[in-house]
Amino acid sequence: MNTVPAEGPATTGGAPGPLVLGIESSCDETGVGIVRGTQLLTNTVSSSMDEHVRFGGVIPEIASRAHLEAFVPTLRAALDDAGVTLDEIDAIAVTAGPGLSGALMVGVSAAKALAVATGKPLYAINHLVAHVGVGMVGGTFAGGLPPNLGALLVSGGHTEILRVGNIASDVELLGSTIDDAAGEAYDKTARILGLGYPGGPAIDRLAREGNPKAIRFPRGLSQPKYMGTAEEPGPHRYDWSFSGLKTAVARSVEQYEAAGLQLPVADIAASFQEAVVDIITSKAVLACREHGITNLLLGGGVAANRRLRELTAERCAAAGITLTVPAPSLCTDNGAMVAALGAQIVLDGGRPSGIAFGTNPSLPVTSIVLPEA
């Protein structure tokens, strides 16, 4: 396991603010970030991805044990990189959900221990909203979050479109996946094609060699009965489904094999990817247009995907929507995003969560910070 500072120290300017330490452990990254208001001091991440490769996906128990081993070294590296001590920290923020239950417990337990030992206020915050909060640091948004803001979050565990009124108190879920997240679909399809784990980067690279129009794979929940109209929205107008797409890829592979034909892996990868990014971007832009969203942040690990960034930018430009994509190290799970949201909650006058709260693997996006129990 390697512990490396991911883009730190870096500054964004702006007025001084609270010095906040953020802790992230919702999946397979142990992240510790430190911000001073909107100034990013460090974003230190330790990933256990290499330990999950042989299983073809994240194993929760392995992830939890990796967090236990990595937390103290990652914390020390972050404090050294930022040039601050625990005594100087004004507040601690930690991801309380959503995420893997055992992994969340490690980060939350560590945060509670630090809060008790230092006497610092503790804020239990929402992982998904933190992906939006990271826009406050790292030079992503100059001068703060823009008005009429939305967020498209695409990762291994989540695919959502959000409307952001106030980052500290007003976030609305407009649409989400009803089964697999986009990242999960990439991993499962890569396994079918024999490309290994993680599947996203492998498929994205191979897709460049293939024809995205070779096979017309289904776009889930795009039929009129699900979409409806702007006046009478259907039940899944802004939602996604990727499980059927994965099954369609499997059936396609079976048909080629049954016919004794060589498998056009690059064409399948390109066609699969086009189906994913086509439906994600079309529904996201539709939600933006119908909810007055003129600024969109694209975040989550899959935001590194070449075709997703390309088509999102193209469709946002056509719709008059300003697209912003944070640096790759700020798109994946990290502690800086937790610290950034924590700082905004402190500045907004939010009350600390205390230490009696529990983790919530299914925490809804409307719960930005957990109240004191």
Short mmCIF file of C-alpha atoms in Angstrom, two decimals, residues 24-27 95-101 103-104 125-131 157-158 160 333 337 359-365 367:
data_model
loop_
_atom_site.label_atom_id
_atom_site.label_comp_id
_atom_site.label_asym_id
_atom_site.label_seq_id
_atom_site.Cartn_x
_atom_site.Cartn_y
_atom_site.Cartn_z
CA GLU A 24 -12.55 9.66 3.93
CA SER A 25 -12.88 5.85 4.14
CA SER A 26 -16.11 4.97 2.32
CA CYS A 27 -14.56 2.43 -0.07
CA THR A 95 -17.55 10.71 5.84
CA ALA A 96 -20.47 9.07 7.67
CA GLY A 97 -22.09 7.67 4.52
CA PRO A 98 -22.96 6.46 2.02
CA GLY A 99 -20.40 3.72 1.52
CA LEU A 100 -19.28 0.30 2.72
CA SER A 101 -20.37 -0.22 6.32
CA ALA A 103 -14.96 0.84 5.82
CA LEU A 104 -17.04 3.77 7.07
CA ILE A 125 -20.88 14.58 6.49
CA ASN A 126 -22.28 13.14 3.29
CA HIS A 127 -19.80 11.53 0.89
CA LEU A 128 -21.76 12.50 -2.24
CA VAL A 129 -22.15 16.16 -1.31
CA ALA A 130 -18.44 16.22 -0.52
CA HIS A 131 -17.78 15.43 -4.20
CA GLY A 157 -20.70 3.03 -6.51
CA HIS A 158 -22.80 6.02 -7.54
CA GLU A 160 -26.45 10.75 -9.62
CA ASP A 333 -12.56 9.59 -3.28
CA MET A 337 -13.36 16.90 -0.50
CA THR A 359 -22.49 5.40 10.12
CA ASN A 360 -25.17 5.18 7.44
CA PRO A 361 -24.22 3.16 4.31
CA SER A 362 -27.36 4.47 2.57
CA LEU A 363 -27.24 8.08 3.75
CA PRO A 364 -29.51 10.17 1.47
CA VAL A 365 -27.99 13.16 -0.28
CA SER A 367 -28.58 14.70 4.80
#
